[in-house]
CSV table of C-alpha atoms in Angstrom, one decimal:
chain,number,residue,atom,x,y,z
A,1448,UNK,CA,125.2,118.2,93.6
A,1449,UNK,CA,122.9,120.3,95.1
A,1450,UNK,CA,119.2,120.7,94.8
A,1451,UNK,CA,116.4,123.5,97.1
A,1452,UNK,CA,113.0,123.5,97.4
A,1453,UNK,CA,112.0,126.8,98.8
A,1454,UNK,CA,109.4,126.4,102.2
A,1455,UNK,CA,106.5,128.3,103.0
A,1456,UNK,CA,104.5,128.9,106.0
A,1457,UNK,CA,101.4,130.4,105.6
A,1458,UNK,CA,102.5,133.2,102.8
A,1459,UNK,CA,105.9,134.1,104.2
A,1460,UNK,CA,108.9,132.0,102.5
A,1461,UNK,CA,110.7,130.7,106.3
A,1462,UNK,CA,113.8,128.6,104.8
A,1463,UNK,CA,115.2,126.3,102.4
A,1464,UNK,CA,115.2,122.0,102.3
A,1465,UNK,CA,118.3,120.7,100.8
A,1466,UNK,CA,119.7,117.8,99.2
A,1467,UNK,CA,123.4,117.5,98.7
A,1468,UNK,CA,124.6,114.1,98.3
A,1469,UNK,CA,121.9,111.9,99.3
A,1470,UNK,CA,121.6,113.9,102.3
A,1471,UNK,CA,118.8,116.3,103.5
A,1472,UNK,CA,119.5,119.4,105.5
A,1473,UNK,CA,116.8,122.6,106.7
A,1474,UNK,CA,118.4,126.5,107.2
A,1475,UNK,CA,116.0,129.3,108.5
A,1476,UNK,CA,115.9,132.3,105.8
A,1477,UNK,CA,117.5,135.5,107.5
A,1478,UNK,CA,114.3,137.6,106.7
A,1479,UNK,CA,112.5,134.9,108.8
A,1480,UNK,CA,114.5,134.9,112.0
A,1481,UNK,CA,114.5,138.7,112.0
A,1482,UNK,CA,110.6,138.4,112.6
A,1483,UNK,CA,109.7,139.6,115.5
A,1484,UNK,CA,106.5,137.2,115.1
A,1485,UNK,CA,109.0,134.7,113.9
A,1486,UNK,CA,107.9,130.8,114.6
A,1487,UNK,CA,109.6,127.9,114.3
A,1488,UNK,CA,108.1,125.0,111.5
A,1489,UNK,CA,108.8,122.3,114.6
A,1490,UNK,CA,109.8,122.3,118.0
A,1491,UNK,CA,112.5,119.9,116.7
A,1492,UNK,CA,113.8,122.7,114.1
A,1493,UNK,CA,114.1,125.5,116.7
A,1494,UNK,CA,114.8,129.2,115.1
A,1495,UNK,CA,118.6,129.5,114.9
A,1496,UNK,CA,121.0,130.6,112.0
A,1497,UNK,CA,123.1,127.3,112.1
A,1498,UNK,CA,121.4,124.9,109.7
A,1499,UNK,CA,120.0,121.4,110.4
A,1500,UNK,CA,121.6,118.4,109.1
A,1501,UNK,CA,120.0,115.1,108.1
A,1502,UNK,CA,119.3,113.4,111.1
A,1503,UNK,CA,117.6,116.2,112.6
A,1504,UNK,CA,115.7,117.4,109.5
A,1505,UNK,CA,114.0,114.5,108.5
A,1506,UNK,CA,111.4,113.7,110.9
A,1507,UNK,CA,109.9,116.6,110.8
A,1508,UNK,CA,110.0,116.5,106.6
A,1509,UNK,CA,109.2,112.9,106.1
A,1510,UNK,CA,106.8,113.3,108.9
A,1511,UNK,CA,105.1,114.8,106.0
A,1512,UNK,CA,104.7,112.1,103.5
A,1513,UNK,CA,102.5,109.1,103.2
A,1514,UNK,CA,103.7,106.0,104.0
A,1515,UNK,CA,104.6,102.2,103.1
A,1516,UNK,CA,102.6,101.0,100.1
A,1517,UNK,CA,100.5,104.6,99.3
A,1518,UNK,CA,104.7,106.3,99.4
A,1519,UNK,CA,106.2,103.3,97.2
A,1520,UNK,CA,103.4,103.6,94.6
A,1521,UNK,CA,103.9,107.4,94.4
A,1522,UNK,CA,107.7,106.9,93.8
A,1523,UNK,CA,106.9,104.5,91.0
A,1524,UNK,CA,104.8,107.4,89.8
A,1525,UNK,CA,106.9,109.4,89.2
A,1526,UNK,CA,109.9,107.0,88.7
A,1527,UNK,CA,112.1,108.3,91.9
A,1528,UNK,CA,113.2,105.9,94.9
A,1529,UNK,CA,110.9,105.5,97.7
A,1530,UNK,CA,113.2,106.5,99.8
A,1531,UNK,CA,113.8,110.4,98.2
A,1532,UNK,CA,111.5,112.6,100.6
A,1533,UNK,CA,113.4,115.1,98.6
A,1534,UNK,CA,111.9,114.4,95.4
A,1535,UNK,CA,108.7,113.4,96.7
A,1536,UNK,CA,107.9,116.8,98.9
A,1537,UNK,CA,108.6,118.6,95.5
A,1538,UNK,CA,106.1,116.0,93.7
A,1539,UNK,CA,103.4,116.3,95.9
A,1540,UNK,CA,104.4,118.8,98.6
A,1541,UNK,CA,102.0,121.4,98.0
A,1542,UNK,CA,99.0,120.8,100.3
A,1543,UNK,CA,100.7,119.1,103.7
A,1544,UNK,CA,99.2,118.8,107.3
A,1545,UNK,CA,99.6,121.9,108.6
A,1546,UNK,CA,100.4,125.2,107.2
A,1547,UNK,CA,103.6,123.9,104.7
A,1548,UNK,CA,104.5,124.4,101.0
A,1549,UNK,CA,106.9,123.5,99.5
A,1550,UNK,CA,108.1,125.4,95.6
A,1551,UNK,CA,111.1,125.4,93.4
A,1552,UNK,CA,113.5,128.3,94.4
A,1553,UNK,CA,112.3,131.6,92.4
A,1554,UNK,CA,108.5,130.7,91.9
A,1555,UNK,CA,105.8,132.5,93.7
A,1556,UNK,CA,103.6,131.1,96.0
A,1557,UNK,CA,99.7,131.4,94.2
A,1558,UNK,CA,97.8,134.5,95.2
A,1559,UNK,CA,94.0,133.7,96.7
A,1560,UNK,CA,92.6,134.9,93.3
A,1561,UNK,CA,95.1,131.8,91.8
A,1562,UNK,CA,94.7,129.2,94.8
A,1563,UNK,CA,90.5,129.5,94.5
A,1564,UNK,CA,90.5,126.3,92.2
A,1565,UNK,CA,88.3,123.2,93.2
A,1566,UNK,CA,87.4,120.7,90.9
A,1567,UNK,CA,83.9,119.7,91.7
A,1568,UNK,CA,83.3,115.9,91.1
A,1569,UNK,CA,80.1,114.3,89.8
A,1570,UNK,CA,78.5,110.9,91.2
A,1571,UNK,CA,80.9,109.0,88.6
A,1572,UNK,CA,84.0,110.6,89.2
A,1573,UNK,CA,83.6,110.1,92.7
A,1574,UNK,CA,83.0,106.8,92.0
A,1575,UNK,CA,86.4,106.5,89.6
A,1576,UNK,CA,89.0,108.3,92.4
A,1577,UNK,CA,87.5,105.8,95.1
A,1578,UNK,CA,88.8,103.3,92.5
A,1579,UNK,CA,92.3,105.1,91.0
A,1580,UNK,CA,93.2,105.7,94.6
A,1581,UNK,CA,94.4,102.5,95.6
A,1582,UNK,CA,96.6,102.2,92.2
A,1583,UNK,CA,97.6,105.9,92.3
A,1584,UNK,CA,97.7,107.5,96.1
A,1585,UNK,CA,97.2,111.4,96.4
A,1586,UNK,CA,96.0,111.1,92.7
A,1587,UNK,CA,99.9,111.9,92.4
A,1588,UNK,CA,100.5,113.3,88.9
A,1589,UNK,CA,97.4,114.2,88.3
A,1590,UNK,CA,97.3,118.1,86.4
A,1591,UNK,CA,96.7,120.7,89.1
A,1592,UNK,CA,96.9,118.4,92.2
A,1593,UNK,CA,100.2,118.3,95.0
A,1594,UNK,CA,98.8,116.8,97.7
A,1595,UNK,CA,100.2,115.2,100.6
A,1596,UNK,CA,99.0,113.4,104.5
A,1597,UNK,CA,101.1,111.2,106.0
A,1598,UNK,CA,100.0,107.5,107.1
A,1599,UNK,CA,99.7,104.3,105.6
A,1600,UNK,CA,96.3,104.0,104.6
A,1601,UNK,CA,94.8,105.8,101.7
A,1602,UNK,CA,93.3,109.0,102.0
A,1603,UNK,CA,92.6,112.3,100.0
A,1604,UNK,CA,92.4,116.1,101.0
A,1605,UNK,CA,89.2,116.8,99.6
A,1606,UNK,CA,86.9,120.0,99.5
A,1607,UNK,CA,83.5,119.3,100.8
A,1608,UNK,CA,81.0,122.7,100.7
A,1609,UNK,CA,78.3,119.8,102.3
A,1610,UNK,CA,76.5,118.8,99.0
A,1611,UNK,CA,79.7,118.7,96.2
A,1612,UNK,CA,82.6,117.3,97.0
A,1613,UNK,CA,85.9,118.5,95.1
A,1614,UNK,CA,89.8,118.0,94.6
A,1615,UNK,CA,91.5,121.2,95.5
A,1616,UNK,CA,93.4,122.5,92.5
A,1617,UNK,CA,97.0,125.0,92.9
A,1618,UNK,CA,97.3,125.3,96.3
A,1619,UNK,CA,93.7,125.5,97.3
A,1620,UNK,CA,93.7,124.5,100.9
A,1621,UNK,CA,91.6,121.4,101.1
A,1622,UNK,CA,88.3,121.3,103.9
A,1623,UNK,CA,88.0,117.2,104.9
A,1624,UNK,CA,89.8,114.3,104.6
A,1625,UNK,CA,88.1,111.7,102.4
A,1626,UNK,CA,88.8,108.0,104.0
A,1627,UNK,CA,88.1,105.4,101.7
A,1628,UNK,CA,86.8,101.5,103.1
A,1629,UNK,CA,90.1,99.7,104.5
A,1630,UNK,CA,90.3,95.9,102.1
A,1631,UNK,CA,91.8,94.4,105.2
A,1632,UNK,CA,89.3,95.7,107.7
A,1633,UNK,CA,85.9,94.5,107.7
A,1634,UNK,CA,82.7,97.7,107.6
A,1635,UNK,CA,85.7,100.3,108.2
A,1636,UNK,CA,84.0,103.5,107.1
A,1637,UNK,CA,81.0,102.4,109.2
A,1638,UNK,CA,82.8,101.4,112.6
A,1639,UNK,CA,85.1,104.2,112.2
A,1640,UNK,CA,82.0,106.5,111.6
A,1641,UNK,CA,80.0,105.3,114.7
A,1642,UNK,CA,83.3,105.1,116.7
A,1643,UNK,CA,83.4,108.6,116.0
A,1644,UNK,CA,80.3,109.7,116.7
A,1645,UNK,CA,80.3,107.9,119.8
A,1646,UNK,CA,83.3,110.1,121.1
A,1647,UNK,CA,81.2,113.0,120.0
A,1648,UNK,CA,78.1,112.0,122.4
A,1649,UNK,CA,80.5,111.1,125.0
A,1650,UNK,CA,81.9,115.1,125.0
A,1651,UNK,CA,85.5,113.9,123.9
A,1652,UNK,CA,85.9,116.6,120.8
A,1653,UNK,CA,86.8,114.7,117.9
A,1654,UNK,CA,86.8,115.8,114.5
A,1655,UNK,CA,83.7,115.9,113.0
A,1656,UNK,CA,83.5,112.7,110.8
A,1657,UNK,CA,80.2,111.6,108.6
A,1658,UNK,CA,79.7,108.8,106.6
A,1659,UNK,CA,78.9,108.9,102.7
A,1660,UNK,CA,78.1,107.0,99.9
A,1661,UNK,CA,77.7,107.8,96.2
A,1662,UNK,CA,76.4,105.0,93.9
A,1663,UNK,CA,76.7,102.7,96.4
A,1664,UNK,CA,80.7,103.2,97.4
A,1665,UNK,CA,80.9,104.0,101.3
A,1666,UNK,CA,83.6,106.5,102.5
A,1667,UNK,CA,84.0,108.6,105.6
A,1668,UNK,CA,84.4,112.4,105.3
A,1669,UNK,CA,87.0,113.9,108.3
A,1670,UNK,CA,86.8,117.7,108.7
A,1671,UNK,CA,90.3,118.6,108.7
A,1672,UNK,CA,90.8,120.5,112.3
A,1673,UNK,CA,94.4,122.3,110.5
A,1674,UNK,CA,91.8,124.3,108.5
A,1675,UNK,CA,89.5,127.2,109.1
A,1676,UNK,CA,87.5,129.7,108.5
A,1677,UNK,CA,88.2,133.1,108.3
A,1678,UNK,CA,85.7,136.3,108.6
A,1679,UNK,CA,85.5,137.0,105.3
A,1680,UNK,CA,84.4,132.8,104.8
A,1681,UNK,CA,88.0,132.0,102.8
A,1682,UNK,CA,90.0,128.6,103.8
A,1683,UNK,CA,92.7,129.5,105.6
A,1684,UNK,CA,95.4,127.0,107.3
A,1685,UNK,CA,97.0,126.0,110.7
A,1686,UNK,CA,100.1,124.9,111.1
A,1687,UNK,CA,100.7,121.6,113.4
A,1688,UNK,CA,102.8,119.0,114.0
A,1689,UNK,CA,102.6,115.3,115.6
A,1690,UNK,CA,104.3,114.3,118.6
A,1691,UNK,CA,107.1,112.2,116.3
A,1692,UNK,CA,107.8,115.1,114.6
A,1693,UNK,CA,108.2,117.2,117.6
A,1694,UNK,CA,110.2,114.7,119.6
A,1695,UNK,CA,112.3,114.3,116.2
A,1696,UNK,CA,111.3,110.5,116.1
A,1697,UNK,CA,111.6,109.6,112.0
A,1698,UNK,CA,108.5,107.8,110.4
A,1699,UNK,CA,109.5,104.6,109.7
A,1700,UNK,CA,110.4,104.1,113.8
A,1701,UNK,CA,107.1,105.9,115.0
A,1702,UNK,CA,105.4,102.5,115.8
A,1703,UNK,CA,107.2,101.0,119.3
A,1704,UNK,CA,107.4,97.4,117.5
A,1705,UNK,CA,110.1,99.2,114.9
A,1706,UNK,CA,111.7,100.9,118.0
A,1707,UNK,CA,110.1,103.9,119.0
A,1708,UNK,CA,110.9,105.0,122.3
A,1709,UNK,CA,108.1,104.0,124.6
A,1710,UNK,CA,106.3,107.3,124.6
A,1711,UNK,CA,104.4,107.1,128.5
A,1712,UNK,CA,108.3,106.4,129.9
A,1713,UNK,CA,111.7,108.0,130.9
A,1714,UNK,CA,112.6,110.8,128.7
A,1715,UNK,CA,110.2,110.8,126.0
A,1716,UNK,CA,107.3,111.2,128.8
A,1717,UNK,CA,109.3,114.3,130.1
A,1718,UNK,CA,109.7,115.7,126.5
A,1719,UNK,CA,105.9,115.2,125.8
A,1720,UNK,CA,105.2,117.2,129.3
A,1721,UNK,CA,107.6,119.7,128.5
A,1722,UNK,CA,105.4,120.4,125.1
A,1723,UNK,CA,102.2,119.9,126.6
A,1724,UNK,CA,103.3,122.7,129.2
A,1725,UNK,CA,105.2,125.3,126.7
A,1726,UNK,CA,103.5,124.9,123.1
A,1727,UNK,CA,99.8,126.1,124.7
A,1728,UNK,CA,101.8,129.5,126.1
A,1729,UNK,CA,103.4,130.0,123.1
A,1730,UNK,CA,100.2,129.7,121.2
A,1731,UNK,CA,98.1,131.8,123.9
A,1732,UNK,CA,101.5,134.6,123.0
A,1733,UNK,CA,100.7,134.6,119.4
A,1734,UNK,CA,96.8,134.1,119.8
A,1735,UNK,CA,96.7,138.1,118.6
A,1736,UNK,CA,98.6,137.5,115.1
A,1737,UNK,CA,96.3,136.6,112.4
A,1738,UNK,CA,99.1,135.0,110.1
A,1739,UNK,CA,100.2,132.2,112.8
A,1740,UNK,CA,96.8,130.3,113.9
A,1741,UNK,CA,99.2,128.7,115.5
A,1742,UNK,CA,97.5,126.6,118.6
A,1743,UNK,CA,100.4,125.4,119.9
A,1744,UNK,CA,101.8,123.6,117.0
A,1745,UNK,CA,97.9,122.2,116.2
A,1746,UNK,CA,99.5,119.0,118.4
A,1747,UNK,CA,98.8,120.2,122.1
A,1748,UNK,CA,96.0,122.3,121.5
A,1749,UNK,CA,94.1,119.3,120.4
A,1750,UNK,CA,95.6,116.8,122.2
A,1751,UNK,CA,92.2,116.3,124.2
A,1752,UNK,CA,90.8,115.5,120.7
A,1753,UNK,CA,89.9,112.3,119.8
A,1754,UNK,CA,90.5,112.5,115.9
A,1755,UNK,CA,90.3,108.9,114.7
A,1756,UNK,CA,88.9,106.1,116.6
A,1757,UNK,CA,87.8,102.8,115.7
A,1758,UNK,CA,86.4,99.6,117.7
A,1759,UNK,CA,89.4,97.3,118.0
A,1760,UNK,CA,87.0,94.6,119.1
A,1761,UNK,CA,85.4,94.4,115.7
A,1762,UNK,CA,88.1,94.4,114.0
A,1763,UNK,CA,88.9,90.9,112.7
A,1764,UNK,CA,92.2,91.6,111.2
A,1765,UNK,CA,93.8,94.2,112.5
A,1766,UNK,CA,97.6,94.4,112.1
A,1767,UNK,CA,99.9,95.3,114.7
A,1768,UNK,CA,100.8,98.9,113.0
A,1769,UNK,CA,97.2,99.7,112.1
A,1770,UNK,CA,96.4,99.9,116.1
A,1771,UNK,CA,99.5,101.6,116.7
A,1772,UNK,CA,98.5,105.0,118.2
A,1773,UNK,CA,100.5,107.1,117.6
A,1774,UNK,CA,100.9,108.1,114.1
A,1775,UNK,CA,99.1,111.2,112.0
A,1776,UNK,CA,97.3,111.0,109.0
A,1777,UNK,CA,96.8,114.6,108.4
A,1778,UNK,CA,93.0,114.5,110.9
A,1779,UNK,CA,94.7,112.8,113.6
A,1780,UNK,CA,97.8,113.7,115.9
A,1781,UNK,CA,98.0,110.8,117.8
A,1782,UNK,CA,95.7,108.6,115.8
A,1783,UNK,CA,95.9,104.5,114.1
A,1784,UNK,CA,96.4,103.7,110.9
């Protein structure tokens, strides 16, 4: 049996996910590759006419979804395997890193007029989705919400306007990344916050992070460097990619202890240099085509920029995969977790 979920970039429908027994596999719509501004979702899914089978369409898909814990309690949510990035893409694939949507075949992708929703949040409900999150990641299920970051910590797309903070409703392209204390990792928000700002003083453009706190909960704030501004002051969203994704590397052997290829050696460095060199020219190319705001796949563009950083040395128990650095949370290409 067969089953499609339709995916977006930006507003233009670019090809269709499958799942035919068990199995996932990517094709390229022919309206897309006849583009002439055509792009590809991943320099791992180049534009072609031949689909993609399983092994070379899932990093780049399940590169998409949270991990460990946050993935298995979203499964349970809405009682599908863990291991179905089929089913969970069409669960909660509708605000991704990057520019993606997923949608069932047929249905429209929301106009701005329909995608404009934010649910602002008072002091309390703040306070009861810092608690909910652990037990229900993404607020999956919840009315309104499909949200998605990859990672293994817990996390939210939020909308911040700098006073309210919301939960963007039907597609409404979120602002910041909301980054809830770590149980396992002693002052989290603050060190992460300081480590942050520190990178700032020091001129090594990271994200713009702040610390918060409503009733006394701490939680740090990420602007989310896939999302801008346009003239007229709407959200709109970049597209990007990690380096796993883009080398083709699956998530659950991006950390070298679970046998990702050591990514400063032999091939992998010479792949990494050949997208450091060609995704900045291919972004300069399409730097004059509003829908793209491409920047090189978001990856290499910002690969100077320090996203997430956080002072191993006061970090009592840190786990081997929390310091691994080269994962992406949705504010980080090459970031811990």
């Amino acid at each position: 049996m067969t089953h499609e979920l339709e995916v977006w970039l930006f507003s233009d429908r670019v090809g269709t996910l499958a799942l035919v027994d068990g199995r996932l596999g990517f094709c390229y719509t022919a309206g897309w590759l006849s583009r002439p501004n055509a792009v590809a979702l991943s320099h791992s899914l180049p534009l072609r006419t031949e689909p993609f089978d399983d092994r070379t369409t899932r990093p780049f898909f399940a590169g998409l979804l949270p991990e460990g814990q946050m993935r298995r309690l979203i499964a349970r949510q809405f009682q599908v395997s863990g291991q179905n990035d089929f089913a969970l893409l069409d669960r909660i694939g509708g605000e991704c890193a990057g520019a993606v949507t997923f949608l069932a075949p047929g249905q429209s992708l929301p106009t701005p007029e329909q995608t404009g929703g934010v649910l602002w949040l008072r002091d309390e409900d703040v306070v009861a989705v810092l608690d909910e999150l652990p037990r229900r990641p993404m607020l999956a299920g919840k009315d309104g919400l499909r949200l998605s970051l990859a990672g293994a910590q817990d996390k939210l797309p939020v909308v911040f306007d700098g006073t309210r903070l919301g939960l963007p409703l039907n597609g409404t392209p979120s602002s910041h990344i909301l980054k809830p204390p770590i149980d396992a990792v002693e002052d989290s928000v603050v060190n992460e916050g300081f480590c942050m700002a520190l990178a700032e003083a020091l001129q090594l453009k990271p994200a713009m992070a702040s610390v918060h706190a409503v009733l006394n909960r701490p939680f740090l704030l990420v602007e989310r460097y896939d999302r801008v501004l346009d003239a007229q002051g709407c959200r709109q969203r970049l597209h990007q990619e990690d380096f796993c994704q883009a080398l083709g590397v699956v998530p659950e052997m991006k950390y070298q202890n679970e046998g990702r290829p050591d990514l400063v050696k032999g091939p992998a460095r010479r792949r990494m240099l050949e997208l450091a060199n060609s995704l900045p020219r291919a972004a300069r190319a399409l730097q004059s085509d509003r829908t793209h705001g491409f920047a090189g796949n978001g990856v290499v563009e910002r690969i100077v920029a320090l996203i997430e950083q956080r002072c191993a040395l006061t970090l009592r128990k840190l786990s081997a995969p929390l310091s691994a650095p080269t994962s992406r949370d949705g504010d980080s290409s090459a970031s811990p977790q």
